CSV table of C-alpha atoms and ligand atoms in Angstrom, one decimal:
chain,number,residue,atom,x,y,z
H,1,MET,CA,75.4,70.9,106.5
H,2,SER,CA,76.1,74.5,105.7
H,3,LYS,CA,79.4,76.1,106.7
H,4,THR,CA,78.7,78.4,109.5
H,5,SER,CA,82.2,79.8,110.3
H,6,PRO,CA,85.5,80.5,108.7
H,7,SER,CA,87.3,77.4,109.9
H,8,ALA,CA,90.6,77.8,111.6
H,9,PRO,CA,93.0,75.6,109.5
H,10,GLY,CA,94.6,77.6,106.7
H,11,LEU,CA,93.2,81.0,107.8
H,12,HIS,CA,95.4,83.7,109.2
H,13,VAL,CA,94.6,84.8,112.7
H,14,ASP,CA,93.7,88.2,111.4
H,15,SER,CA,90.9,86.7,109.5
H,16,LEU,CA,89.6,84.7,112.5
H,17,LEU,CA,89.8,87.8,114.6
H,18,ALA,CA,88.0,89.9,112.1
H,19,HIS,CA,85.1,87.5,112.2
H,20,GLY,CA,85.1,87.5,116.0
H,21,GLY,CA,85.9,83.8,115.9
H,22,GLY,CA,83.4,83.2,113.2
H,23,GLY,CA,79.9,81.7,113.0
H,24,TYR,CA,76.5,83.5,112.8
H,25,ASP,CA,73.7,83.2,115.2
H,26,ARG,CA,71.8,80.1,114.4
H,27,ALA,CA,68.4,81.5,115.2
H,28,THR,CA,68.5,84.7,113.3
H,29,GLY,CA,71.6,84.6,111.0
H,30,ALA,CA,73.0,87.7,112.8
H,31,VAL,CA,76.7,88.2,112.1
H,32,VAL,CA,77.3,89.4,115.7
H,33,PRO,CA,76.4,87.0,118.5
H,34,PRO,CA,73.6,88.0,121.0
H,35,ILE,CA,74.5,88.7,124.6
H,36,PRO,CA,73.2,85.8,126.7
H,37,THR,CA,71.4,87.3,129.7
H,38,ALA,CA,69.8,84.3,131.2
H,39,THR,CA,71.4,83.0,134.5
H,40,THR,CA,69.4,79.7,134.5
H,41,PHE,CA,68.1,77.2,131.9
H,42,VAL,CA,65.0,74.9,132.0
H,43,ARG,CA,64.6,71.2,132.2
H,44,ASP,CA,62.0,69.2,130.4
H,45,GLU,CA,59.2,67.0,131.8
H,46,ALA,CA,61.6,64.1,132.3
H,47,TYR,CA,63.9,66.5,134.2
H,48,GLU,CA,66.5,66.5,131.5
H,49,LEU,CA,68.2,69.7,130.6
H,50,ARG,CA,66.9,71.2,127.3
H,51,ASP,CA,70.5,71.8,126.3
H,52,PRO,CA,73.1,69.8,128.2
H,53,GLY,CA,75.6,72.6,127.7
H,54,HIS,CA,73.3,75.1,129.6
H,55,LEU,CA,72.5,74.7,133.3
H,56,TYR,CA,73.5,77.8,135.2
H,57,SER,CA,75.6,80.7,133.9
H,58,ARG,CA,78.3,80.5,136.5
H,59,ASP,CA,79.4,77.3,134.8
H,60,ASP,CA,79.5,78.4,131.2
H,61,ASN,CA,77.6,80.1,128.4
H,62,ALA,CA,77.8,80.1,124.6
H,63,LEU,CA,79.5,83.4,124.5
H,64,PHE,CA,82.3,82.5,126.9
H,65,LEU,CA,82.9,79.3,124.9
H,66,LYS,CA,83.1,81.2,121.6
H,67,THR,CA,85.5,83.8,123.0
H,68,GLU,CA,87.6,81.2,124.8
H,69,LYS,CA,87.9,79.1,121.7
H,70,LEU,CA,89.1,82.1,119.7
H,71,ILE,CA,91.7,83.0,122.4
H,72,ALA,CA,92.9,79.4,122.7
H,73,GLU,CA,93.4,79.4,118.9
H,74,LEU,CA,95.4,82.7,119.1
H,75,GLU,CA,97.7,81.2,121.8
H,76,GLY,CA,98.1,77.9,120.1
H,77,GLY,CA,96.7,76.3,123.2
H,78,THR,CA,94.0,73.7,123.9
H,79,GLU,CA,91.6,75.5,126.2
H,80,SER,CA,91.1,78.9,127.7
H,81,ARG,CA,89.1,80.2,130.6
H,82,LEU,CA,87.9,83.8,131.0
H,83,PHE,CA,87.9,85.4,134.4
H,84,ALA,CA,86.3,88.5,135.9
H,85,SER,CA,89.7,90.4,135.8
H,86,GLY,CA,93.3,89.7,135.2
H,87,MET,CA,93.9,89.4,138.9
H,88,ALA,CA,91.1,86.8,139.2
H,89,ALA,CA,92.9,84.8,136.5
H,90,ILE,CA,96.2,85.1,138.4
H,91,ALA,CA,94.5,84.1,141.6
H,92,ALA,CA,93.0,81.0,140.1
H,93,VAL,CA,96.5,79.9,138.8
H,94,ALA,CA,98.2,80.8,142.1
H,95,ARG,CA,95.7,78.8,144.1
H,96,THR,CA,96.9,75.6,142.3
H,97,VAL,CA,99.8,75.7,144.8
H,98,LYS,CA,98.7,73.7,147.9
H,99,PRO,CA,99.6,74.7,151.5
H,100,GLY,CA,103.2,73.6,152.1
H,101,GLY,CA,104.1,74.2,148.5
H,102,THR,CA,106.4,76.7,146.8
H,103,LEU,CA,105.8,79.4,144.3
H,104,LEU,CA,108.6,81.1,142.5
H,105,VAL,CA,107.8,84.5,141.0
H,106,GLN,CA,109.9,86.8,138.9
H,107,SER,CA,110.6,90.0,140.8
H,108,ARG,CA,110.1,93.5,139.5
H,109,ILE,CA,106.9,92.7,137.7
H,110,TYR,CA,103.3,94.0,137.8
H,111,TRP,CA,102.9,95.4,141.3
H,112,GLY,CA,99.4,93.9,141.8
H,113,THR,CA,100.7,90.4,141.1
H,114,THR,CA,103.6,90.8,143.6
H,115,LEU,CA,101.4,92.2,146.3
H,116,PHE,CA,98.6,89.6,145.9
H,117,LEU,CA,101.1,86.7,145.8
H,118,ARG,CA,102.8,87.9,149.0
H,119,LYS,CA,99.4,88.1,150.8
H,120,LEU,CA,98.0,84.8,149.4
H,121,CYS,CA,101.2,82.8,150.1
H,122,ALA,CA,101.5,84.2,153.7
H,123,ARG,CA,97.9,83.2,154.4
H,124,ASN,CA,98.1,79.8,152.8
H,125,ASN,CA,101.4,78.6,154.1
H,126,VAL,CA,103.0,78.6,150.6
H,127,ALA,CA,106.7,79.5,150.4
H,128,LEU,CA,107.0,82.5,148.1
H,129,ILE,CA,110.4,83.1,146.4
H,130,GLU,CA,111.0,86.3,144.5
H,131,ALA,CA,113.9,86.2,142.0
H,132,GLU,CA,115.0,88.4,139.2
H,133,ALA,CA,114.9,86.7,135.8
H,134,GLY,CA,117.4,89.0,134.1
H,135,ASP,CA,120.3,86.7,135.0
H,136,LEU,CA,119.1,83.4,133.5
H,137,GLN,CA,121.6,81.2,135.3
H,138,VAL,CA,120.5,82.6,138.7
H,139,PHE,CA,116.9,82.0,137.9
H,140,LEU,CA,117.5,78.4,136.7
H,141,ASP,CA,119.5,77.6,139.8
H,142,GLU,CA,116.6,79.0,141.9
H,143,ILE,CA,114.2,76.6,140.2
H,144,SER,CA,116.6,73.6,140.8
H,145,VAL,CA,117.2,74.5,144.4
H,146,THR,CA,113.7,75.5,145.6
H,147,LYS,CA,111.8,73.0,143.5
H,148,PRO,CA,108.7,75.2,143.1
H,149,ASP,CA,105.3,73.9,142.2
H,150,LEU,CA,104.5,77.0,140.2
H,151,VAL,CA,106.8,79.4,138.4
H,152,TRP,CA,105.4,82.8,137.4
H,153,LEU,CA,107.0,85.0,134.7
H,154,GLU,CA,105.9,88.2,133.1
H,155,VAL,CA,107.1,88.9,129.6
H,156,PRO,CA,107.9,91.7,128.9
H,157,SER,CA,107.7,92.8,132.5
H,158,ASN,CA,105.8,95.9,133.6
H,159,PRO,CA,107.2,98.6,134.0
H,160,PHE,CA,110.9,97.5,133.5
H,161,LEU,CA,110.3,95.8,130.1
H,162,GLU,CA,112.6,92.9,131.1
H,163,VAL,CA,112.5,89.9,128.9
H,164,ALA,CA,112.8,86.5,130.6
H,165,ASP,CA,114.1,83.5,128.6
H,166,ILE,CA,110.9,81.4,128.4
H,167,ARG,CA,112.5,78.6,126.4
H,168,ASN,CA,115.2,77.8,128.9
H,169,ILE,CA,113.1,78.4,132.0
H,170,ALA,CA,110.4,76.1,130.6
H,171,THR,CA,112.9,73.4,130.0
H,172,ARG,CA,114.2,73.6,133.6
H,173,CYS,CA,110.6,73.7,134.9
H,174,LYS,CA,109.8,70.5,133.0
H,175,GLU,CA,112.9,68.8,134.5
H,176,MET,CA,111.9,69.9,138.0
H,177,GLY,CA,108.2,69.2,137.7
H,178,ALA,CA,107.2,72.8,138.0
H,179,VAL,CA,104.2,74.4,136.2
H,180,LEU,CA,105.3,77.5,134.3
H,181,CYS,CA,102.7,80.2,133.7
H,182,VAL,CA,103.6,83.4,131.8
H,183,ASP,CA,101.7,86.7,132.0
H,184,ALA,CA,102.1,88.0,128.5
H,185,THR,CA,99.7,90.9,128.8
H,186,ALA,CA,102.2,93.5,127.6
H,187,ALA,CA,103.0,91.5,124.5
H,188,THR,CA,99.6,90.1,123.3
H,189,PRO,CA,99.3,86.6,121.7
H,190,LEU,CA,100.0,88.1,118.3
H,191,ILE,CA,103.6,88.9,119.4
H,192,LEU,CA,104.4,86.3,122.0
H,193,LYS,CA,103.2,82.8,122.3
H,194,PRO,CA,104.6,81.4,125.5
H,195,LEU,CA,103.0,78.0,125.0
H,196,SER,CA,105.0,77.5,121.8
H,197,LEU,CA,108.1,78.2,123.8
H,198,GLY,CA,107.3,75.5,126.3
H,199,ALA,CA,105.3,77.3,129.0
H,200,ASP,CA,102.4,75.3,130.4
H,201,MET,CA,100.0,78.2,130.7
H,202,VAL,CA,99.7,81.8,129.5
H,203,MET,CA,97.7,84.5,131.2
H,204,HIS,CA,96.5,87.9,130.0
H,205,SER,CA,94.7,90.8,131.6
H,206,ALA,CA,92.0,91.1,128.9
H,207,THR,CA,91.5,94.6,130.4
H,208,LYS,CA,94.5,95.7,128.4
H,209,THR,CA,95.3,95.2,124.7
H,210,LEU,CA,93.0,92.2,124.1
H,211,ASN,CA,90.0,94.3,124.6
H,212,GLY,CA,91.9,97.5,123.8
H,213,HIS,CA,89.2,100.1,124.6
H,214,SER,CA,89.7,100.7,128.3
H,215,ASP,CA,86.1,99.8,129.0
H,216,LEU,CA,86.1,96.4,130.7
H,217,LEU,CA,87.9,94.4,133.3
H,218,GLY,CA,88.7,90.8,132.3
H,219,GLY,CA,91.3,88.1,132.4
H,220,VAL,CA,92.1,84.9,130.6
H,221,VAL,CA,94.3,81.8,131.1
H,222,THR,CA,95.1,79.4,128.4
H,223,THR,CA,96.7,75.9,128.8
H,224,ALA,CA,98.8,73.8,126.6
H,225,ASP,CA,97.5,70.7,128.2
H,226,ALA,CA,93.7,70.5,129.1
H,227,ASP,CA,94.3,67.2,130.9
H,228,SER,CA,96.8,68.5,133.5
H,229,GLU,CA,96.0,68.5,137.2
H,230,ALA,CA,96.6,72.2,137.4
H,231,TRP,CA,94.1,72.9,134.6
H,232,ALA,CA,91.4,70.7,136.2
H,233,PHE,CA,91.8,72.8,139.4
H,234,ILE,CA,91.5,76.1,137.4
H,235,ARG,CA,88.5,75.0,135.5
H,236,GLU,CA,86.8,73.9,138.8
H,237,GLU,CA,88.0,77.0,140.6
H,238,ARG,CA,86.3,79.3,138.2
H,239,LYS,CA,83.0,77.5,138.4
H,240,LEU,CA,83.0,77.1,142.2
H,241,ALA,CA,84.7,80.3,143.3
H,242,GLY,CA,82.7,82.1,140.6
H,243,ALA,CA,85.0,84.7,139.3
H,244,VAL,CA,83.3,84.6,135.9
H,245,LEU,CA,83.3,87.4,133.4
H,246,GLY,CA,79.9,89.0,132.8
H,247,SER,CA,78.2,88.3,129.5
H,248,PHE,CA,78.2,91.9,128.5
H,249,GLU,CA,81.9,92.2,129.2
H,250,THR,CA,82.5,89.0,127.2
H,251,TRP,CA,80.6,90.5,124.3
H,252,LEU,CA,82.6,93.7,124.4
H,253,LEU,CA,85.8,91.7,124.6
H,254,LEU,CA,84.9,89.7,121.5
H,255,ARG,CA,84.1,92.9,119.7
H,256,GLY,CA,87.4,94.4,120.8
H,257,LEU,CA,89.2,91.3,119.5
H,258,ARG,CA,87.9,91.8,116.0
H,259,THR,CA,90.3,94.7,115.6
H,260,LEU,CA,93.2,93.3,117.6
H,261,SER,CA,95.6,92.7,114.8
H,262,LEU,CA,95.0,96.2,113.4
H,263,ARG,CA,95.5,97.8,116.7
H,264,VAL,CA,98.6,95.8,117.6
H,265,GLU,CA,100.2,96.6,114.2
H,266,ARG,CA,99.7,100.4,114.7
H,267,MET,CA,100.6,100.3,118.4
H,268,ASN,CA,103.8,98.4,117.6
H,269,ALA,CA,104.9,100.7,114.9
H,270,ASN,CA,104.1,103.8,117.0
H,271,THR,CA,106.0,102.4,120.0
H,272,ARG,CA,109.1,101.6,118.0
H,273,ALA,CA,109.1,105.1,116.5
H,274,LEU,CA,108.5,106.8,119.8
H,275,ALA,CA,111.1,104.7,121.5
H,276,GLU,CA,113.7,105.7,118.9
H,277,PHE,CA,112.7,109.4,119.2
H,278,LEU,CA,113.0,109.3,123.0
H,279,HIS,CA,116.3,107.3,122.8
H,280,ALA,CA,117.8,110.1,120.8
H,281,HIS,CA,116.4,112.9,123.0
H,282,PRO,CA,118.9,114.9,125.1
H,283,LYS,CA,116.5,115.1,128.0
H,284,VAL,CA,116.2,111.4,128.2
H,285,GLU,CA,118.5,109.2,130.3
H,286,THR,CA,117.3,105.7,129.2
H,287,VAL,CA,114.5,104.1,127.3
H,288,LEU,CA,113.4,100.7,128.4
H,289,TYR,CA,111.9,98.9,125.4
H,290,PRO,CA,113.0,95.5,124.1
H,291,GLY,CA,112.8,96.7,120.4
H,292,LEU,CA,115.8,98.9,120.8
H,293,SER,CA,119.2,97.3,120.1
H,294,SER,CA,120.5,98.9,123.3
H,295,HIS,CA,118.1,96.8,125.4
H,296,PRO,CA,120.1,94.1,127.3
H,297,GLN,CA,117.7,91.3,126.1
H,298,HIS,CA,117.0,92.6,122.6
H,299,ASP,CA,118.3,89.5,120.8
H,300,LEU,CA,116.4,87.2,123.2
H,301,ALA,CA,113.3,89.3,122.6
H,302,GLU,CA,113.8,89.1,118.9
H,303,SER,CA,114.1,85.3,119.1
H,304,MET,CA,110.8,85.0,121.0
H,305,MET,CA,108.6,87.7,119.6
H,306,THR,CA,107.2,88.2,116.1
H,307,GLY,CA,105.9,91.3,114.4
H,308,GLY,CA,107.0,93.8,117.1
H,309,PHE,CA,107.8,94.2,120.8
H,310,GLY,CA,104.5,95.4,122.3
H,311,SER,CA,103.1,98.9,123.0
H,312,LEU,CA,104.6,99.4,126.5
H,313,LEU,CA,107.8,101.3,127.1
H,314,SER,CA,109.3,103.1,130.1
H,315,VAL,CA,111.5,106.2,130.0
H,316,LEU,CA,113.9,107.6,132.6
H,317,VAL,CA,114.0,111.3,132.1
H,318,LYS,CA,117.1,113.3,133.1
H,319,GLY,CA,116.6,114.5,136.6
H,320,ARG,CA,114.5,113.4,139.5
H,321,LYS,CA,110.9,113.0,140.5
H,322,GLU,CA,110.2,116.7,140.0
H,323,GLU,CA,111.4,116.5,136.3
H,324,ALA,CA,109.5,113.3,135.6
H,325,LEU,CA,106.3,114.8,137.1
H,326,LYS,CA,106.8,118.0,135.1
H,327,VAL,CA,107.0,116.0,131.8
H,328,ALA,CA,104.0,114.0,132.7
H,329,GLY,CA,102.1,117.1,133.7
H,330,ALA,CA,103.0,118.9,130.4
H,331,LEU,CA,101.8,116.1,128.2
H,332,ASP,CA,98.5,116.8,126.4
H,333,LEU,CA,97.8,113.8,124.2
H,334,PHE,CA,99.1,111.2,126.6
H,335,GLN,CA,96.6,111.0,129.4
H,336,ARG,CA,97.9,110.7,132.9
H,337,ALA,CA,96.3,107.4,134.0
H,338,THR,CA,97.2,103.9,135.0
H,339,SER,CA,96.5,100.8,132.8
H,340,LEU,CA,97.8,100.1,129.3
H,341,GLY,CA,96.8,98.7,125.9
H,342,GLY,CA,93.9,101.1,125.0
H,343,THR,CA,93.6,103.0,121.8
H,344,GLU,CA,94.5,106.2,123.7
H,345,SER,CA,98.1,106.7,124.9
H,346,LEU,CA,98.7,106.9,128.6
H,347,VAL,CA,101.5,107.9,130.9
H,348,GLU,CA,102.1,107.0,134.5
H,349,HIS,CA,104.6,107.9,137.2
H,350,ARG,CA,104.8,104.5,139.0
H,351,PHE,CA,106.9,105.9,141.8
H,352,THR,CA,104.0,108.0,143.0
H,353,ILE,CA,101.8,104.8,143.1
H,354,GLU,CA,104.3,102.3,144.5
H,355,GLY,CA,106.5,104.5,146.7
H,356,GLU,CA,110.2,104.4,147.6
H,357,SER,CA,110.4,100.8,148.8
H,358,SER,CA,109.3,99.4,145.5
H,359,GLY,CA,112.6,100.1,143.8
H,360,ILE,CA,110.9,102.0,141.0
H,361,PRO,CA,113.2,104.8,139.9
H,362,GLU,CA,111.7,108.2,140.7
H,363,ASN,CA,112.4,109.5,137.2
H,364,LEU,CA,110.6,106.7,135.4
H,365,LEU,CA,107.6,107.3,133.3
H,366,ARG,CA,105.7,104.3,132.0
H,367,ILE,CA,104.1,104.8,128.6
H,368,SER,CA,101.3,102.9,127.0
H,369,VAL,CA,101.3,103.8,123.3
H,370,GLY,CA,98.0,104.0,121.6
H,371,ILE,CA,96.9,104.2,118.0
H,372,GLU,CA,97.0,108.0,117.5
H,373,HIS,CA,99.1,109.4,114.6
H,374,ILE,CA,102.8,109.0,115.5
H,375,ASP,CA,103.6,112.6,114.6
H,376,ASP,CA,101.2,113.8,117.3
H,377,GLN,CA,102.7,111.4,119.8
H,378,ILE,CA,106.2,112.6,119.1
H,379,SER,CA,105.4,116.2,119.1
H,380,ASP,CA,103.5,115.9,122.4
H,381,PHE,CA,106.6,114.3,124.1
H,382,ASP,CA,108.9,116.9,122.3
H,383,GLN,CA,107.0,119.8,123.8
H,384,ALA,CA,106.7,118.1,127.2
H,385,LEU,CA,110.4,117.3,127.4
H,386,SER,CA,111.2,120.9,126.5
H,387,GLU,CA,109.7,121.9,129.9
H,388,ILE,CA,112.7,120.5,131.8
Q,401,PLP,C1,96.8,95.0,134.4
Q,401,PLP,C2,97.7,93.9,134.6
Q,401,PLP,C3,97.3,92.8,135.4
Q,401,PLP,C4,96.0,92.8,136.2
Q,401,PLP,O1,94.9,92.7,135.4
Q,401,PLP,P1,93.5,93.4,135.8
Q,401,PLP,O2,92.6,93.1,134.6
Q,401,PLP,O3,93.7,94.8,136.1
Q,401,PLP,O4,93.0,92.6,137.1
Q,401,PLP,C5,98.2,91.7,135.5
Q,401,PLP,N1,99.3,91.7,134.8
Q,401,PLP,C6,99.7,92.7,134.0
Q,401,PLP,C7,101.0,92.6,133.3
Q,401,PLP,C8,98.9,93.8,133.9
Q,401,PLP,O5,99.3,94.9,133.1
């Protein structure tokens, strides 16, 4: 049999990624897979499926499988499932908690997650406990006392860039029989592998750096144990509830993944340099970025992350809301838009979105650092900060 793909063992992930998971199209030899457009698949005269793997495209298709296999490989997991968005992936995991159960979520994380979990848990009679993960002992005690079914962490957190101690939290979760899922969107699997630190599952909004081009919505969950009860539920949930990713989006995602390692490398280097520049700037009060030695969890971040600290950072400018908005308004290269992880740099004033009650400081600007030249990024912030 001829070798159809660069096989995983021994290859660096960069190589796997560059080949989009490897393998050419069997029918034509094309180096890029076709986009499967059929929703249904025929049976033969004896009513057997022509291909047992293909029945109806809400279940599965060859492109999902290829992309999921590549992501599972990146995460060091056993199986992945793609979803129609990051939120659809979060919803599938959160719904593993049955009525009467308990869900413990880290507070001060992605606003959409917090908002959704509050509504879902209230509707489904699930006790929702929100706790800060910055103080490890407090969070561990919370797990022991509340005995949650599911613990949800976000590392690093968005927009505060807090870094939870996955290793110790995973150990306590195992002792207490809780499932631990980590949203590692802001890190990417190249930097942070929660499964290797003991988490049961890892989730990403593929909308962000995995795809990296701000042109699709997608989500993915990967498990360490494909035989677990929670995973069986998630697998079934995707098929039955039907929050599948479209074939075209899957194809775009796989194309985006081909350059993931290059993009992450550049974004990481840029973010570090920009963080250092901002940290030293007289108009800046604080920079939130785990790569700075001034970050309260810098050593912890260093012990869990490899090759960088991600491309997300937040900055508290000196002054109030007016000054923050003035800086955001004066930026030229950094586009004023939500989201993160694209090739283009973005800036967002989260206070405007989430409001007073969210606890977001009014002078905070969240920055997603893209792949532009670092000198242009720095000079854009330099001129914008000179406006206040
Ligand atoms: C964007 C984001 C999500 C939600 O993903 P969507 O693809 O927008 O549904 C979840 N978690 C984090 C950390 C995010 O940045």
